């Protein structure tokens, strides 16, 4: 197992700058963001895979060799079941660009989402996926690349905040494995659904070639007002999920479950009852996660995805968050 991070948290830096910093701070791998250049403010494009040739591959290969790093996967997470046919075709085309660039560079994995058409039922969406996704799986397989799917719910893709990516539970993992897809496992999206991230992981390690390290901090007192899926009538923003925050694993020693003193408050809990955190600052037991990965024979990269609102806002705070994640996870990993 190696420790890496997803480059999307540093969109203003070049890949050369990120690689130098990662090597200096004892990271061993990078999961590289590959959204289309200029596509949207919230994404990063650290490689232009749409115009990626042999000279680019040689340059990137030399960069990673120089710093002793592994390029673990390409990351292009979009809705492959988008309700607009034209947009869906654009997304599929860029997935293919990622696959072509990955094959040229020898990168084994391209990450994306299954997605969802919010106007269709889950059953109708699975039928749509069974039509659309095998084409991409075959295209990747012919180039010795695997497509990995992260189990993020993408609630902002649904107008009422319900799951917008059909990969959010083990039941759906088994279905997507049948299509030839693999899992980029992320425990942070399980814990707030009430799914034990360790028990969910245990049976499927052999379908998980790559994993994410994002933590989640819960405030169940806030959940009592809106329920698991967050605000309904009071939901003005599709990103307003109501009760959880993401954190970097291992960064928190405060038990928020016992100090939640108000259902309505301002600040970093504006999304109400959960938030993403840096590993160690949330409620996930990373010792058990890493141990279960080892027990199942996992030999891939554990990639920190930095979405922590506390350790965000500028480049130095993001880097501090990555340092916290490293301090939490590195002692658990044998290399």
CSV table of C-alpha atoms in Angstrom, one decimal:
chain,number,residue,atom,x,y,z
A,1,UNK,CA,0.0,0.0,0.0
A,2,UNK,CA,1.2,3.5,-0.8
A,3,UNK,CA,-0.1,6.9,0.4
A,4,UNK,CA,-1.0,9.6,-2.1
A,5,UNK,CA,-3.4,12.4,-2.6
A,6,UNK,CA,-5.8,13.8,-5.3
A,7,UNK,CA,-4.4,16.9,-6.9
A,8,UNK,CA,-7.8,18.6,-7.3
A,9,UNK,CA,-7.3,20.3,-3.9
A,10,UNK,CA,-4.5,22.5,-5.4
A,11,UNK,CA,-6.0,23.7,-8.7
A,12,UNK,CA,-3.8,26.8,-8.8
A,13,UNK,CA,-0.6,24.8,-8.9
A,14,UNK,CA,1.0,23.1,-11.8
A,15,UNK,CA,1.6,19.3,-11.7
A,16,UNK,CA,5.3,20.0,-11.5
A,17,UNK,CA,4.8,22.1,-8.4
A,18,UNK,CA,2.5,19.6,-6.8
A,19,UNK,CA,4.8,16.7,-7.5
A,20,UNK,CA,7.8,18.5,-5.9
A,21,UNK,CA,5.7,19.3,-2.8
A,22,UNK,CA,4.3,15.8,-2.5
A,23,UNK,CA,7.8,14.2,-2.7
A,24,UNK,CA,9.2,16.7,-0.2
A,25,UNK,CA,6.4,15.8,2.3
A,26,UNK,CA,6.7,12.0,2.0
A,27,UNK,CA,3.8,11.2,-0.2
A,28,UNK,CA,4.4,8.4,-2.6
A,29,UNK,CA,1.7,8.8,-5.3
A,30,UNK,CA,-0.6,11.3,-7.0
A,31,UNK,CA,-4.1,10.8,-8.3
A,32,UNK,CA,-4.2,13.4,-11.0
A,33,UNK,CA,-7.2,15.6,-11.8
A,34,UNK,CA,-8.0,15.6,-15.5
A,35,UNK,CA,-11.2,17.6,-16.1
A,36,UNK,CA,-11.3,19.3,-19.4
A,37,UNK,CA,-9.1,22.4,-19.5
A,38,UNK,CA,-11.3,25.5,-18.7
A,39,UNK,CA,-14.4,23.3,-18.0
A,40,UNK,CA,-15.5,24.7,-14.7
A,41,UNK,CA,-14.2,26.6,-11.7
A,42,UNK,CA,-14.6,23.8,-9.2
A,43,UNK,CA,-12.5,21.2,-11.1
A,44,UNK,CA,-8.8,21.0,-11.8
A,45,UNK,CA,-7.0,20.1,-15.0
A,46,UNK,CA,-3.5,19.1,-14.1
A,47,UNK,CA,-3.1,17.2,-17.4
A,48,UNK,CA,-4.7,18.1,-20.7
A,49,UNK,CA,-5.7,14.6,-21.7
A,50,UNK,CA,-7.7,15.8,-24.7
A,51,UNK,CA,-4.4,16.8,-26.4
A,52,UNK,CA,-2.0,14.3,-24.8
A,53,UNK,CA,0.7,12.8,-27.0
A,54,UNK,CA,3.9,10.9,-26.7
A,55,UNK,CA,6.0,14.0,-25.9
A,56,UNK,CA,3.6,14.8,-23.0
A,57,UNK,CA,3.8,11.2,-21.8
A,58,UNK,CA,7.6,11.3,-21.8
A,59,UNK,CA,7.6,14.6,-19.9
A,60,UNK,CA,5.2,13.4,-17.2
A,61,UNK,CA,7.0,10.1,-16.9
A,62,UNK,CA,10.3,12.0,-16.3
A,63,UNK,CA,8.6,14.2,-13.7
A,64,UNK,CA,7.3,11.4,-11.7
A,65,UNK,CA,10.6,9.4,-12.0
A,66,UNK,CA,12.5,12.5,-10.9
A,67,UNK,CA,10.5,12.7,-7.7
A,68,UNK,CA,10.1,9.0,-7.0
A,69,UNK,CA,6.3,9.2,-7.3
A,70,UNK,CA,3.6,6.9,-8.7
A,71,UNK,CA,0.8,8.3,-10.9
A,72,UNK,CA,-1.9,6.1,-9.4
A,73,UNK,CA,-5.0,7.1,-11.4
A,74,UNK,CA,-6.6,9.8,-13.5
A,75,UNK,CA,-9.6,11.6,-11.9
A,76,UNK,CA,-12.5,12.8,-14.0
A,77,UNK,CA,-15.7,12.5,-12.0
A,78,UNK,CA,-18.7,13.5,-14.0
A,79,UNK,CA,-22.3,12.2,-14.6
A,80,UNK,CA,-22.1,9.5,-17.2
A,81,UNK,CA,-25.9,9.2,-17.2
A,82,UNK,CA,-26.5,12.9,-17.7
A,83,UNK,CA,-30.1,13.5,-18.8
A,84,UNK,CA,-29.0,15.7,-21.7
A,85,UNK,CA,-27.9,13.4,-24.5
A,86,UNK,CA,-25.4,15.9,-25.9
A,87,UNK,CA,-23.8,16.5,-22.5
A,88,UNK,CA,-23.7,12.8,-21.8
A,89,UNK,CA,-21.8,12.3,-25.1
A,90,UNK,CA,-19.4,15.0,-24.2
A,91,UNK,CA,-18.6,13.3,-20.9
A,92,UNK,CA,-18.2,9.9,-22.5
A,93,UNK,CA,-15.8,11.5,-25.0
A,94,UNK,CA,-13.7,12.9,-22.3
A,95,UNK,CA,-13.6,9.6,-20.4
A,96,UNK,CA,-12.2,8.2,-23.6
A,97,UNK,CA,-9.6,10.9,-23.7
A,98,UNK,CA,-8.6,9.9,-20.2
A,99,UNK,CA,-8.4,6.3,-21.2
A,100,UNK,CA,-6.2,7.1,-24.2
A,101,UNK,CA,-3.8,9.2,-22.1
A,102,UNK,CA,-3.7,6.7,-19.4
A,103,UNK,CA,-2.8,3.9,-21.8
A,104,UNK,CA,-0.1,6.1,-23.4
A,105,UNK,CA,1.4,6.8,-19.9
A,106,UNK,CA,0.9,3.4,-18.4
A,107,UNK,CA,-1.6,4.6,-15.8
A,108,UNK,CA,-3.8,1.6,-14.8
A,109,UNK,CA,-7.0,3.4,-13.7
A,110,UNK,CA,-9.3,6.1,-14.8
A,111,UNK,CA,-11.8,7.3,-12.2
A,112,UNK,CA,-15.3,8.6,-12.8
A,113,UNK,CA,-18.9,8.3,-11.6
A,114,UNK,CA,-21.8,6.2,-12.8
A,115,UNK,CA,-24.1,9.2,-12.3
A,116,UNK,CA,-27.8,9.3,-12.7
A,117,UNK,CA,-30.7,10.9,-14.7
A,118,UNK,CA,-32.7,12.4,-11.8
A,119,UNK,CA,-35.9,12.2,-13.9
A,120,UNK,CA,-35.7,8.3,-14.0
A,121,UNK,CA,-36.1,5.7,-11.3
A,122,UNK,CA,-33.1,3.7,-10.1
A,123,UNK,CA,-34.3,0.7,-12.1
A,124,UNK,CA,-34.6,2.9,-15.3
A,125,UNK,CA,-31.1,4.3,-14.6
A,126,UNK,CA,-29.5,0.9,-14.2
A,127,UNK,CA,-31.0,0.0,-17.6
A,128,UNK,CA,-29.6,3.2,-19.1
A,129,UNK,CA,-26.2,2.4,-17.5
A,130,UNK,CA,-26.2,-1.1,-18.9
A,131,UNK,CA,-26.6,0.5,-22.3
A,132,UNK,CA,-24.0,3.3,-21.9
A,133,UNK,CA,-21.2,2.0,-19.6
A,134,UNK,CA,-20.1,-1.3,-21.2
A,135,UNK,CA,-18.9,0.7,-24.2
A,136,UNK,CA,-16.5,2.6,-22.0
A,137,UNK,CA,-15.5,-0.6,-20.1
A,138,UNK,CA,-14.7,-2.3,-23.4
A,139,UNK,CA,-12.8,0.7,-24.7
A,140,UNK,CA,-10.7,0.8,-21.5
A,141,UNK,CA,-10.1,-2.9,-21.5
A,142,UNK,CA,-8.8,-2.9,-25.0
A,143,UNK,CA,-6.2,-0.4,-23.8
A,144,UNK,CA,-5.3,-2.3,-20.5
A,145,UNK,CA,-7.0,0.3,-18.4
A,146,UNK,CA,-9.7,-0.2,-15.7
A,147,UNK,CA,-12.5,2.2,-14.9
A,148,UNK,CA,-12.9,2.9,-11.2
A,149,UNK,CA,-16.1,4.4,-9.7
A,150,UNK,CA,-16.1,6.4,-6.5
A,151,UNK,CA,-19.1,5.8,-4.2
A,152,UNK,CA,-19.9,9.5,-3.6
A,153,UNK,CA,-23.7,10.2,-3.6
A,154,UNK,CA,-23.4,13.4,-5.6
A,155,UNK,CA,-26.6,14.7,-3.9
A,156,UNK,CA,-26.3,18.0,-5.8
A,157,UNK,CA,-27.1,16.2,-9.0
A,158,UNK,CA,-30.6,15.6,-7.7
A,159,UNK,CA,-33.0,18.5,-7.2
A,160,UNK,CA,-34.0,17.2,-3.7
A,161,UNK,CA,-30.6,16.1,-2.5
A,162,UNK,CA,-31.1,12.4,-3.0
A,163,UNK,CA,-28.4,10.1,-4.4
A,164,UNK,CA,-27.2,11.3,-7.8
A,165,UNK,CA,-24.6,8.6,-8.4
A,166,UNK,CA,-25.6,5.0,-8.5
A,167,UNK,CA,-22.6,3.7,-6.6
A,168,UNK,CA,-23.5,4.7,-3.0
A,169,UNK,CA,-24.2,1.2,-1.4
A,170,UNK,CA,-22.8,-2.3,-1.5
A,171,UNK,CA,-25.9,-3.5,-3.3
A,172,UNK,CA,-25.1,-1.1,-6.2
A,173,UNK,CA,-21.4,-2.0,-6.1
A,174,UNK,CA,-22.3,-5.6,-6.9
A,175,UNK,CA,-24.4,-4.4,-9.8
A,176,UNK,CA,-21.6,-2.3,-11.2
A,177,UNK,CA,-19.0,-5.0,-10.8
A,178,UNK,CA,-21.2,-7.1,-13.1
A,179,UNK,CA,-20.6,-4.4,-15.8
A,180,UNK,CA,-16.8,-4.7,-15.4
A,181,UNK,CA,-16.4,-1.6,-13.3
A,182,UNK,CA,-14.2,-1.4,-10.2
A,183,UNK,CA,-14.6,0.7,-7.0
A,184,UNK,CA,-12.5,3.6,-5.8
A,185,UNK,CA,-13.6,3.1,-2.2
A,186,UNK,CA,-14.3,6.1,-0.1
A,187,UNK,CA,-15.5,5.5,3.5
A,188,UNK,CA,-16.6,9.1,4.1
A,189,UNK,CA,-19.8,8.6,2.0
A,190,UNK,CA,-20.9,5.5,3.9
A,191,UNK,CA,-20.8,6.6,7.5
A,192,UNK,CA,-23.4,9.3,7.2
A,193,UNK,CA,-25.8,6.9,5.5
A,194,UNK,CA,-25.6,4.6,8.5
A,195,UNK,CA,-23.5,2.1,6.6
A,196,UNK,CA,-20.5,0.6,8.6
A,197,UNK,CA,-17.5,1.5,6.3
A,198,UNK,CA,-15.5,-1.5,7.6
A,199,UNK,CA,-18.2,-4.1,7.2
A,200,UNK,CA,-19.1,-2.7,3.8
A,201,UNK,CA,-15.4,-2.8,2.7
A,202,UNK,CA,-14.6,-6.3,3.9
A,203,UNK,CA,-16.3,-8.5,1.2
A,204,UNK,CA,-15.2,-6.4,-1.7
A,205,UNK,CA,-11.5,-5.7,-1.3
A,206,UNK,CA,-10.6,-7.7,-4.4
A,207,UNK,CA,-12.8,-5.3,-6.5
A,208,UNK,CA,-11.0,-2.2,-5.0
A,209,UNK,CA,-7.7,-1.5,-6.8
A,210,UNK,CA,-7.6,2.1,-5.5
A,211,UNK,CA,-9.0,3.8,-2.4
A,212,UNK,CA,-9.7,7.3,-1.1
A,213,UNK,CA,-9.0,8.8,2.3
A,214,UNK,CA,-11.6,11.3,3.3
A,215,UNK,CA,-13.1,11.6,6.7
A,216,UNK,CA,-16.6,12.7,7.8
A,217,UNK,CA,-17.6,14.5,10.9
A,218,UNK,CA,-21.2,13.9,12.1
A,219,UNK,CA,-23.6,15.9,14.3
A,220,UNK,CA,-26.6,13.6,14.8
A,221,UNK,CA,-28.4,16.3,16.9
A,222,UNK,CA,-28.7,18.3,13.7
A,223,UNK,CA,-29.8,15.3,11.8
A,224,UNK,CA,-32.9,15.0,14.0
A,225,UNK,CA,-34.5,18.0,12.3
A,226,UNK,CA,-34.0,17.0,8.6
A,227,UNK,CA,-33.2,13.3,8.5
A,228,UNK,CA,-30.3,11.6,6.7
A,229,UNK,CA,-30.7,13.4,3.3
A,230,UNK,CA,-30.9,16.8,4.8
A,231,UNK,CA,-33.0,19.8,4.1
A,232,UNK,CA,-36.1,19.6,2.0
A,233,UNK,CA,-38.3,22.7,2.2
A,234,UNK,CA,-35.4,24.8,3.6
A,235,UNK,CA,-33.0,23.6,0.8
A,236,UNK,CA,-32.1,26.6,-1.3
A,237,UNK,CA,-28.8,25.3,-2.6
A,238,UNK,CA,-28.2,21.8,-4.1
A,239,UNK,CA,-25.0,21.6,-2.2
A,240,UNK,CA,-26.8,22.2,1.1
A,241,UNK,CA,-26.8,18.6,2.4
A,242,UNK,CA,-27.8,19.4,5.9
A,243,UNK,CA,-26.0,17.2,8.5
A,244,UNK,CA,-22.5,16.1,7.7
A,245,UNK,CA,-19.0,17.6,6.9
A,246,UNK,CA,-15.9,15.9,5.3
A,247,UNK,CA,-12.6,15.9,7.2
A,248,UNK,CA,-9.1,14.6,6.7
A,249,UNK,CA,-8.7,11.3,8.7
A,250,UNK,CA,-7.2,11.7,12.2
A,251,UNK,CA,-7.4,15.5,12.5
A,252,UNK,CA,-10.0,15.8,15.1
A,253,UNK,CA,-10.1,15.1,18.8
A,254,UNK,CA,-13.4,16.8,19.7
A,255,UNK,CA,-16.5,14.7,20.0
A,256,UNK,CA,-19.0,16.8,18.1
A,257,UNK,CA,-21.8,14.4,18.9
A,258,UNK,CA,-21.8,15.7,22.5
A,259,UNK,CA,-21.3,19.4,22.0
A,260,UNK,CA,-24.0,20.0,19.3
A,261,UNK,CA,-25.9,22.7,21.1
A,262,UNK,CA,-28.2,24.1,18.5
A,263,UNK,CA,-30.1,22.9,15.5
A,264,UNK,CA,-29.8,26.3,13.8
A,265,UNK,CA,-26.4,27.8,13.8
A,266,UNK,CA,-24.0,29.6,11.4
A,267,UNK,CA,-20.4,28.8,10.4
A,268,UNK,CA,-18.7,25.6,9.2
A,269,UNK,CA,-21.8,23.5,10.0
A,270,UNK,CA,-24.0,25.5,7.6
A,271,UNK,CA,-24.7,22.3,5.7
A,272,UNK,CA,-26.3,21.2,9.0
A,273,UNK,CA,-25.3,17.8,10.2
A,274,UNK,CA,-22.2,16.3,8.5
A,275,UNK,CA,-19.1,17.6,6.7
A,276,UNK,CA,-16.1,16.2,5.1
A,277,UNK,CA,-12.9,16.4,7.1
A,278,UNK,CA,-9.2,15.6,6.7
A,279,UNK,CA,-8.5,12.0,7.8
A,280,UNK,CA,-8.3,11.9,11.5
A,281,UNK,CA,-10.5,14.9,12.2
A,282,UNK,CA,-13.7,13.0,11.7
A,283,UNK,CA,-15.5,9.9,13.0
A,284,UNK,CA,-13.9,7.2,10.8
A,285,UNK,CA,-11.6,4.6,12.4
A,286,UNK,CA,-8.7,4.7,10.0
A,287,UNK,CA,-6.8,1.9,11.8
A,288,UNK,CA,-9.7,-0.5,11.1
A,289,UNK,CA,-10.0,0.7,7.5
A,290,UNK,CA,-6.3,0.3,6.7
A,291,UNK,CA,-6.2,-3.0,8.6
A,292,UNK,CA,-9.2,-4.4,6.6
A,293,UNK,CA,-7.6,-3.3,3.3
A,294,UNK,CA,-4.4,-5.1,4.3
A,295,UNK,CA,-6.3,-8.2,5.4
A,296,UNK,CA,-8.1,-8.3,2.1
A,297,UNK,CA,-4.8,-8.1,0.1
A,298,UNK,CA,-5.0,-4.5,-1.0
A,299,UNK,CA,-1.8,-3.4,-2.6
A,300,UNK,CA,-2.9,-0.1,-4.2
A,301,UNK,CA,-2.8,3.5,-3.4
A,302,UNK,CA,-4.7,5.1,-0.5
A,303,UNK,CA,-5.3,8.6,-1.9
A,304,UNK,CA,-6.2,11.6,0.3
A,305,UNK,CA,-9.1,13.6,-1.1
A,306,UNK,CA,-9.0,17.0,0.7
A,307,UNK,CA,-12.4,18.5,1.0
A,308,UNK,CA,-12.2,19.8,4.5
A,309,UNK,CA,-13.8,23.2,4.9
A,310,UNK,CA,-11.7,24.0,8.0
A,311,UNK,CA,-8.4,23.4,6.2
A,312,UNK,CA,-9.4,25.2,3.0
A,313,UNK,CA,-9.4,28.8,1.7
A,314,UNK,CA,-5.9,29.2,0.6
A,315,UNK,CA,-2.9,27.1,-0.6
A,316,UNK,CA,-1.1,27.0,2.7
A,317,UNK,CA,-4.2,25.9,4.6
A,318,UNK,CA,-4.8,23.1,2.1
A,319,UNK,CA,-1.2,22.0,2.4
A,320,UNK,CA,-1.5,22.0,6.2
A,321,UNK,CA,-4.5,19.8,5.8
A,322,UNK,CA,-2.5,17.4,3.7
A,323,UNK,CA,0.2,17.4,6.4
A,324,UNK,CA,-2.4,16.4,9.0
A,325,UNK,CA,-3.7,13.6,6.7
A,326,UNK,CA,-0.1,12.3,6.3
A,327,UNK,CA,0.5,12.4,10.0
A,328,UNK,CA,-2.7,10.4,10.6
A,329,UNK,CA,-2.3,7.8,7.9
A,330,UNK,CA,1.5,7.3,7.3
A,331,UNK,CA,2.1,5.4,10.5
A,332,UNK,CA,-0.5,2.9,9.5
A,333,UNK,CA,1.1,2.1,6.1
A,334,UNK,CA,4.0,-0.2,5.5
A,335,UNK,CA,6.1,0.6,2.4
